[in-house]
Each structure stands twice: as C-alpha cells, then as structure tokens.
Coordinates of N, CA and C in Angstrom, one line a residue:
M1 N 38.7 7.9 -29.4 CA 39.2 7.5 -28.0 C 38.4 7.9 -26.8
V2 N 38.0 9.2 -27.2 CA 37.0 9.5 -26.3 C 35.6 9.2 -26.2
M3 N 35.0 8.6 -27.3 CA 33.6 7.8 -27.4 C 33.7 6.8 -26.6
P4 N 34.5 5.6 -26.9 CA 34.5 4.6 -26.0 C 34.7 4.9 -24.5
M5 N 35.4 5.8 -24.2 CA 35.5 6.2 -22.7 C 34.3 6.7 -22.2
L6 N 33.6 7.6 -22.9 CA 32.2 8.1 -22.4 C 31.3 7.0 -22.4
K7 N 31.5 6.0 -23.3 CA 30.4 5.1 -23.2 C 30.6 4.0 -22.3
M8 N 32.0 3.9 -21.8 CA 32.1 3.0 -20.6 C 31.8 3.7 -19.5
F9 N 31.9 5.0 -19.2 CA 31.5 5.7 -18.0 C 29.9 5.7 -18.1
G10 N 29.1 5.9 -19.1 CA 27.7 5.9 -19.3 C 27.3 4.5 -18.6
A11 N 28.1 3.4 -19.2 CA 27.5 2.1 -18.7 C 27.8 1.7 -17.3
V12 N 29.0 2.3 -16.8 CA 29.1 2.4 -15.3 C 28.1 3.1 -14.5
L13 N 27.7 4.1 -14.9 CA 26.4 5.0 -14.1 C 25.2 4.2 -14.3
I14 N 25.0 3.7 -15.4 CA 23.6 2.8 -15.3 C 23.6 1.7 -14.6
V15 N 24.8 1.0 -14.5 CA 24.7 -0.2 -13.6 C 24.9 0.3 -12.4
L16 N 25.3 1.6 -11.9 CA 25.4 1.7 -10.6 C 24.1 2.4 -10.0
A17 N 23.3 3.1 -11.0 CA 22.0 3.6 -10.7 C 21.1 2.3 -10.5
G18 N 21.3 1.3 -11.3 CA 20.5 0.0 -11.0 C 20.8 -0.6 -9.6
T19 N 22.1 -0.8 -9.6 CA 22.4 -1.4 -8.0 C 21.8 -0.4 -6.9
L20 N 22.1 0.9 -7.0 CA 21.5 1.6 -6.0 C 19.9 1.5 -5.9
A21 N 19.4 1.5 -7.0 CA 17.9 1.3 -6.9 C 17.5 0.0 -6.3
G22 N 18.2 -1.0 -6.2 CA 18.0 -2.4 -5.8 C 18.5 -2.3 -4.3
L23 N 19.5 -1.6 -4.0 CA 19.6 -1.5 -2.6 C 18.8 -0.6 -1.8
Q24 N 18.1 0.4 -2.4 CA 16.9 1.1 -1.8 C 15.9 0.5 -1.6
R25 N 15.4 -0.5 -2.4 CA 14.3 -1.3 -2.3 C 14.5 -2.4 -1.3
A26 N 15.7 -2.9 -1.3 CA 16.1 -3.9 -0.2 C 16.0 -3.1 1.2
R27 N 16.7 -2.0 1.3 CA 16.6 -1.3 2.6 C 15.1 -1.2 3.0
Q28 N 14.0 -0.9 2.1 CA 12.7 -0.8 2.5 C 12.1 -2.2 3.0
Y29 N 12.5 -3.1 2.6 CA 12.3 -4.4 3.2 C 12.9 -4.9 4.6
A30 N 14.0 -4.0 4.8 CA 14.7 -4.3 6.2 C 14.1 -3.3 7.0
D31 N 13.6 -2.1 6.7 CA 13.4 -1.0 7.6 C 11.8 -1.2 8.0
R32 N 10.9 -1.9 7.2 CA 9.5 -2.2 7.8 C 9.5 -3.1 9.0
P33 N 10.2 -4.3 9.1 CA 10.1 -4.7 10.5 C 10.6 -4.0 11.6
R34 N 11.6 -3.4 11.3 CA 12.2 -2.5 12.4 C 11.4 -1.4 12.8
Q35 N 10.8 -0.9 11.8 CA 9.7 0.2 12.3 C 8.5 -0.1 12.8
I36 N 8.0 -1.4 12.5 CA 6.8 -2.0 13.0 C 7.2 -2.2 14.7
R37 N 8.3 -2.7 14.8 CA 8.7 -3.2 16.2 C 9.0 -1.8 17.2
S38 N 9.2 -0.9 16.3 CA 9.4 0.5 17.3 C 8.2 1.0 17.4
L39 N 7.0 0.8 16.5 CA 5.6 1.5 16.6 C 5.1 0.4 17.9
I40 N 5.2 -0.9 17.9 CA 4.9 -1.8 18.9 C 5.4 -1.2 20.2
A41 N 6.5 -1.0 20.4 CA 7.1 -0.4 21.5 C 6.4 0.5 22.0
A42 N 6.1 1.7 20.9 CA 5.8 3.0 21.4 C 4.5 2.8 21.9
L43 N 3.6 1.9 21.2 CA 2.1 1.7 21.6 C 2.1 1.0 23.2
Q44 N 3.1 0.1 23.2 CA 3.2 -0.7 24.8 C 3.4 0.7 25.7
R45 N 4.4 1.5 25.4 CA 4.6 2.7 26.4 C 3.3 3.5 26.6
L46 N 2.5 3.8 25.4 CA 1.3 4.5 25.5 C 0.2 3.8 26.5
E47 N 0.3 2.6 26.2 CA -0.7 1.7 27.0 C -0.3 1.8 28.5
T48 N 1.0 1.7 28.8 CA 1.4 2.0 30.2 C 1.1 3.4 30.7
E49 N 1.2 4.5 29.9 CA 1.0 5.9 30.1 C -0.6 5.9 30.5
I50 N -1.5 5.2 29.7 CA -2.9 5.4 30.0 C -3.3 4.9 31.1
K51 N -2.9 3.5 31.1 CA -3.5 2.6 32.3 C -2.9 3.1 33.7
Y52 N -1.6 3.4 33.6 CA -0.9 3.6 35.1 C -0.6 5.0 35.4
G53 N -0.1 5.8 34.3 CA 0.4 7.1 34.4 C -0.6 8.1 34.6
F54 N -1.8 8.0 34.0 CA -2.9 9.1 34.2 C -2.5 10.3 33.3
T55 N -1.6 10.3 32.4 CA -1.0 11.4 31.8 C -1.8 11.6 30.6
P56 N -2.2 13.0 30.2 CA -3.0 13.5 29.2 C -2.3 13.0 28.0
L57 N -3.3 12.7 27.1 CA -2.9 12.2 25.8 C -1.7 12.7 24.9
P58 N -2.1 14.2 24.9 CA -0.8 14.8 24.0 C 0.6 14.8 24.9
D59 N 0.6 14.8 26.1 CA 1.8 14.9 27.0 C 2.4 13.4 26.7
A60 N 1.3 12.2 26.8 CA 1.9 10.9 26.8 C 2.3 10.7 25.2
L61 N 1.7 11.2 24.3 CA 2.4 11.1 22.9 C 3.8 11.6 22.8
R62 N 3.9 12.9 23.3 CA 5.2 13.6 23.3 C 6.4 12.9 24.0
K63 N 6.0 12.4 25.1 CA 6.8 11.4 26.0 C 7.2 10.3 25.3
I64 N 6.3 9.7 24.4 CA 6.6 8.5 23.7 C 7.4 8.9 22.6
G65 N 7.1 9.8 22.0 CA 8.1 10.4 20.8 C 9.5 10.6 21.2
A66 N 9.8 11.2 22.5 CA 10.7 11.3 22.5 C 11.7 10.1 22.8
Q67 N 11.1 9.1 23.2 CA 11.7 8.0 23.5 C 11.8 6.9 22.5
A68 N 11.0 7.3 21.2 CA 11.2 6.5 20.1 C 12.1 7.1 19.0
R69 N 12.4 6.3 17.9 CA 13.5 6.9 17.0 C 13.0 6.7 15.7
G70 N 13.5 7.5 14.7 CA 13.3 7.7 13.3 C 11.9 8.2 13.0
P71 N 11.1 7.8 11.9 CA 10.0 8.4 11.6 C 8.8 8.0 12.4
V72 N 8.7 7.1 13.3 CA 8.0 6.8 14.3 C 7.9 7.8 15.3
Q73 N 9.3 8.1 15.8 CA 9.2 9.4 16.6 C 8.6 10.7 16.3
Q74 N 8.9 10.9 14.7 CA 8.4 12.1 14.2 C 6.9 12.1 14.2
M75 N 6.3 10.9 14.2 CA 4.9 10.8 14.0 C 4.2 11.1 15.3
F76 N 4.8 10.7 16.5 CA 4.2 10.9 17.9 C 4.3 12.3 18.1
V77 N 5.5 12.9 18.0 CA 5.7 14.2 18.2 C 4.7 15.3 17.5
T78 N 4.6 14.8 16.1 CA 3.7 15.6 15.5 C 2.2 15.6 16.0
A79 N 1.8 14.4 16.3 CA 0.5 14.2 16.6 C 0.2 14.8 18.0
A80 N 1.1 14.8 18.9 CA 1.1 15.5 20.2 C 0.9 17.0 19.9
D81 N 1.9 17.7 19.1 CA 1.7 18.9 18.6 C 0.4 19.3 18.1
E82 N -0.3 18.7 17.2 CA -1.5 18.7 16.7 C -2.6 18.7 17.7
M83 N -2.3 18.0 18.5 CA -3.3 17.8 19.7 C -3.2 19.2 20.8
S84 N -2.1 19.6 20.9 CA -2.0 20.7 21.8 C -2.4 22.2 21.2
P85 N -2.5 23.2 22.1 CA -3.0 24.5 21.3 C -1.8 25.0 20.5
P86 N -2.0 25.9 19.7 CA -3.1 26.4 19.4 C -4.0 25.5 18.2
N87 N -3.6 24.2 17.9 CA -4.4 23.4 16.8 C -5.3 22.7 17.5
N88 N -5.4 22.2 18.7 CA -6.4 21.6 19.3 C -7.3 20.4 18.7
R89 N -6.4 19.6 17.8 CA -7.2 18.6 17.2 C -7.3 17.4 18.0
S90 N -8.4 16.5 17.5 CA -8.8 15.4 18.2 C -7.7 14.5 18.1
A91 N -7.7 13.2 19.0 CA -6.7 12.4 18.6 C -6.7 11.7 17.2
K92 N -7.7 11.5 16.6 CA -7.9 10.9 15.5 C -7.5 11.7 14.3
E93 N -7.7 13.2 14.4 CA -7.3 14.2 13.5 C -5.8 14.3 13.6
A94 N -5.3 14.3 14.8 CA -3.9 14.6 14.7 C -3.0 13.6 14.4
I95 N -3.5 12.3 14.6 CA -2.7 11.0 14.2 C -2.9 11.0 12.6
E96 N -4.2 11.3 12.0 CA -3.9 11.2 10.7 C -3.3 12.3 10.0
Q97 N -3.4 13.3 10.6 CA -2.4 14.5 10.1 C -1.0 14.1 10.3
A98 N -0.5 13.5 11.2 CA 0.8 13.0 11.6 C 1.3 12.2 10.7
M99 N 0.4 11.1 10.2 CA 0.7 10.1 9.4 C 0.8 10.5 7.8
E100 N -0.1 11.8 7.7 CA -0.1 12.0 6.3 C 1.2 12.9 6.0
I101 N 1.7 13.7 7.2 CA 2.9 14.4 7.1 C 4.2 13.5 6.9
H102 N 4.1 12.5 7.6 CA 5.2 11.6 7.9 C 5.3 10.3 7.3
G103 N 4.1 10.0 6.9 CA 3.9 8.5 6.4 C 4.7 8.0 5.2
S104 N 4.8 9.2 4.3 CA 5.9 8.9 3.1 C 7.3 8.6 3.5
N105 N 7.7 9.2 4.7 CA 9.1 8.9 5.1 C 9.3 7.7 5.9
T106 N 8.3 6.6 5.9 CA 8.3 5.4 6.8 C 8.2 4.3 5.7
A107 N 8.7 3.3 6.1 CA 8.6 1.9 5.5 C 7.2 1.2 5.6
L108 N 6.4 1.8 6.5 CA 5.1 1.2 7.0 C 4.3 1.0 5.6
K109 N 3.4 0.2 5.6 CA 2.5 -0.1 4.5 C 1.0 0.2 5.0
A110 N 0.1 0.1 4.0 CA -1.2 0.4 4.2 C -1.8 -0.6 5.7
P111 N -1.6 -1.7 5.6 CA -2.2 -2.5 6.9 C -1.7 -1.8 8.2
E112 N -0.6 -1.4 8.4 CA -0.1 -0.6 9.6 C -0.7 0.8 10.0
K113 N -0.6 1.3 8.7 CA -1.1 2.7 8.9 C -2.6 2.5 9.1
E114 N -3.5 1.6 8.6 CA -4.9 1.4 9.0 C -5.1 1.0 10.2
I115 N -4.2 0.1 10.8 CA -4.2 -0.2 12.2 C -4.2 1.0 13.1
I116 N -3.3 2.0 12.9 CA -2.9 3.3 13.8 C -4.3 4.1 13.5
R117 N -4.6 4.1 12.2 CA -6.0 4.9 12.1 C -7.1 4.4 12.9
Q118 N -7.4 3.3 13.0 CA -8.4 2.7 13.7 C -8.3 2.6 15.0
L119 N -7.0 2.8 15.6 CA -6.7 2.9 16.9 C -7.1 4.3 17.4
S120 N -6.7 5.3 16.4 CA -6.7 6.7 16.9 C -8.4 7.2 17.0
C121 N -9.1 6.4 16.5 CA -10.7 6.8 16.8 C -11.2 6.5 18.2
T122 N -10.4 5.7 18.8 CA -10.9 5.4 20.3 C -10.1 6.0 21.2
L123 N -8.8 6.6 20.9 CA -7.9 7.3 22.0 C -8.4 8.6 22.4
G124 N -8.6 9.0 23.2 CA -9.1 10.1 24.0 C -10.7 10.3 23.9
T125 N -11.3 9.3 23.3 CA -12.8 9.5 23.4 C -13.3 8.4 24.3
S126 N -12.7 7.6 24.9 CA -13.4 6.6 25.6 C -12.6 6.2 26.9
D127 N -12.9 5.4 27.9 CA -12.5 5.4 29.2 C -11.0 4.5 29.1
R128 N -10.3 4.5 30.1 CA -9.1 4.1 30.2 C -9.2 2.7 29.7
S129 N -10.0 1.8 30.4 CA -10.2 0.4 30.0 C -10.3 0.0 28.3
N130 N -11.3 0.8 28.0 CA -11.6 0.7 26.6 C -10.4 1.0 25.6
Q131 N -9.7 2.2 25.9 CA -8.4 2.6 25.5 C -7.4 1.6 25.3
T132 N -7.0 0.9 26.6 CA -6.0 -0.2 26.6 C -6.7 -1.2 25.9
T133 N -7.8 -1.6 25.8 CA -8.1 -2.9 25.2 C -8.1 -2.7 23.7
H134 N -8.2 -1.6 23.2 CA -7.9 -1.3 21.9 C -6.5 -1.1 21.4
I135 N -5.7 -0.5 22.4 CA -4.4 -0.6 22.1 C -3.8 -2.2 22.3
T136 N -4.2 -3.0 22.9 CA -3.8 -4.4 23.1 C -4.3 -5.0 21.5
L137 N -5.4 -4.8 21.3 CA -5.8 -5.5 20.1 C -4.8 -4.7 18.7
A138 N -4.6 -3.7 18.9 CA -3.8 -2.8 17.6 C -2.3 -3.8 17.7
L139 N -1.7 -3.9 19.3 CA -0.5 -4.3 19.3 C -0.6 -6.2 18.6
Q140 N -1.8 -6.6 18.9 CA -1.7 -8.1 18.5 C -1.7 -8.0 17.0
Q141 N -2.4 -7.1 16.2 CA -2.5 -6.8 14.8 C -1.1 -6.5 14.2
L142 N -0.5 -5.5 15.1 CA 0.8 -5.2 14.6 C 1.8 -6.2 14.6
N143 N 1.5 -7.1 15.8 CA 2.7 -8.4 15.5 C 2.5 -9.3 14.6
Q144 N 1.3 -9.5 13.9 CA 0.8 -10.0 12.7 C 1.7 -9.6 11.7
E145 N 1.4 -8.2 11.5 CA 2.2 -7.6 10.5 C 3.6 -7.6 10.2
E146 N 4.3 -7.6 11.6 CA 5.6 -7.7 11.9 C 6.1 -9.1 11.2
L147 N 5.4 -10.0 11.4 CA 5.8 -11.6 11.1 C 5.6 -11.6 9.6
A148 N 4.6 -11.0 9.0 CA 4.7 -11.0 7.6 C 5.5 -10.1 6.9
A149 N 6.3 -8.8 7.5 CA 7.1 -8.1 7.1 C 8.5 -8.9 7.1
R150 N 8.8 -9.6 8.2 CA 9.7 -10.4 8.4 C 9.9 -11.5 7.1
D151 N 8.9 -12.1 6.9 CA 8.7 -12.8 5.9 C 9.0 -12.4 4.6
D152 N 8.3 -11.1 4.2 CA 8.8 -10.3 2.9 C 10.3 -10.1 2.9
Q153 N 10.9 -9.6 4.0 CA 12.4 -9.2 4.2 C 13.1 -10.5 3.7
G154 N 12.8 -11.6 4.4 CA 13.5 -13.0 4.0 C 13.5 -13.1 2.4
K155 N 12.2 -13.0 1.7 CA 12.2 -13.5 0.5 C 12.5 -12.4 -0.6
Y156 N 12.4 -11.3 -0.2 CA 12.6 -10.3 -1.2 C 13.8 -9.1 -1.0
E157 N 14.5 -9.3 0.0 CA 15.6 -8.3 0.2 C 16.7 -8.5 -0.4
K158 N 17.3 -9.8 -0.6 CA 18.6 -10.3 -1.3 C 17.9 -10.3 -2.9
M159 N 16.7 -10.6 -3.2 CA 16.3 -10.5 -4.5 C 16.6 -9.1 -5.2
S160 N 16.0 -8.1 -4.4 CA 16.0 -6.8 -4.7 C 17.5 -6.4 -5.1
K161 N 18.3 -6.7 -4.2 CA 19.6 -6.4 -4.5 C 20.1 -6.9 -5.8
S162 N 20.1 -8.0 -5.9 CA 20.5 -8.9 -7.1 C 19.7 -8.2 -8.5
L163 N 18.5 -8.1 -8.4 CA 17.7 -7.6 -9.5 C 17.7 -6.3 -9.8
G164 N 18.4 -5.3 -8.9 CA 18.9 -3.9 -9.2 C 20.2 -4.1 -10.1
L165 N 21.0 -4.8 -9.6 CA 22.3 -5.0 -10.3 C 22.1 -5.6 -12.1
L166 N 21.4 -6.7 -11.9 CA 21.0 -7.5 -13.1 C 20.1 -6.3 -14.1
L167 N 19.3 -5.5 -13.6 CA 18.6 -4.6 -14.4 C 19.4 -3.5 -15.1
G168 N 20.4 -2.9 -14.2 CA 21.6 -2.1 -14.9 C 22.3 -3.1 -16.0
V169 N 22.9 -3.8 -15.5 CA 23.4 -4.8 -16.8 C 22.5 -4.9 -17.9
L170 N 21.3 -5.2 -17.7 CA 20.4 -5.3 -18.9 C 20.3 -4.2 -19.7
I171 N 20.1 -3.3 -19.0 CA 20.0 -1.8 -19.9 C 21.1 -1.5 -20.5
V172 N 22.2 -1.7 -20.0 CA 23.8 -1.7 -20.7 C 23.8 -2.3 -21.7
I173 N 23.5 -3.8 -21.7 CA 23.6 -4.6 -22.8 C 22.4 -4.1 -24.0
L174 N 21.5 -3.7 -23.5 CA 20.3 -3.4 -24.6 C 20.7 -2.0 -25.3
I175 N 21.4 -1.2 -24.5 CA 21.6 0.3 -25.0 C 23.0 0.1 -26.2
F176 N 23.9 -0.7 -25.6 CA 25.2 -0.7 -26.3 C 25.2 -2.1 -27.2

C-alpha cells in the first residue's frame, strides 16, 4: 500500500519538475524582449544626459540605474560604482565588470551584450556628438534584437511550457 503511494508521489514530483523547468524556460523567452526594451529606454536616457545634461558619466549611469528596473538597473548602478572612487575604472572596464557580475541574472543573450560592450568602448573616451552617434547606433541594433526576441518569444514560449510538462510525463512513463 505504501509502495504505490510513493510511486505516485514520485511521479507527481517528476511531472512537476518538468513543468517547472518548462515554465522557467518560457519565462526567459518572455523576459528577454522586456529587458531589451528596458535597456533601450536606459540608453535613450543616457543619450539625453550626455547630449543635454552635461552630466559626468558615472553620475549619469547612476541616475539611469535609479530609473531602470530589474537586472538592467543593477548593471547600470554597478557600472557607476565601478567608475567612481575608489575603483576609478574606465567606462569600458566598468560596464564589462557590471555585465560579468549581473549578466547571468538577465535574459539578455550574447548579441545584446556585445552591443553594450562595443558601446562601452566609446563612452567617456570621445566627444559628446561621437558618443551620441554610437548610442544611436546601439539603439538601432537593440531594436533589431528586440524584434528577433519577440519573434522567438512567439515561437518558443508556449512550446517550452508544453515540452516541460510532456518531458516530465515521458520520464514517468519510462521509469514506471
């Protein structure tokens, strides 16, 4: 009597684990476009700060980080902290450090991270017009990545949910 009950409990746990794995994967597909949009909004604010605000870069990054949400917020605040004393890192080093620390907490993929890395090479090292030109280019590239992320979300989000459940059921069938 106890043995069939334990088997049933184990089967439910396996199906639940598969379902949760599928839901987690689906959430990543849903989070990616949202985080890219948040990154785009943050870069638009940075462009405004550089172009019109004459704000020092660490202060601008901190201000933008305070307005952003989630992992994007953490990346900008960390980058600002890395550029400020006692670290005094360059924008490139600070942004790379922030992405290394917080990159795994985001749904951003390699293309978005590479766009930000390329942008970080020009931040703080060139004049305002050159920096705003590079930010505009980065924004265009991020808009393209957002479209691709939305497309992926549409294709794979529902499928991931279903596959998680089906994988759990398949494992139960194979084991029992």
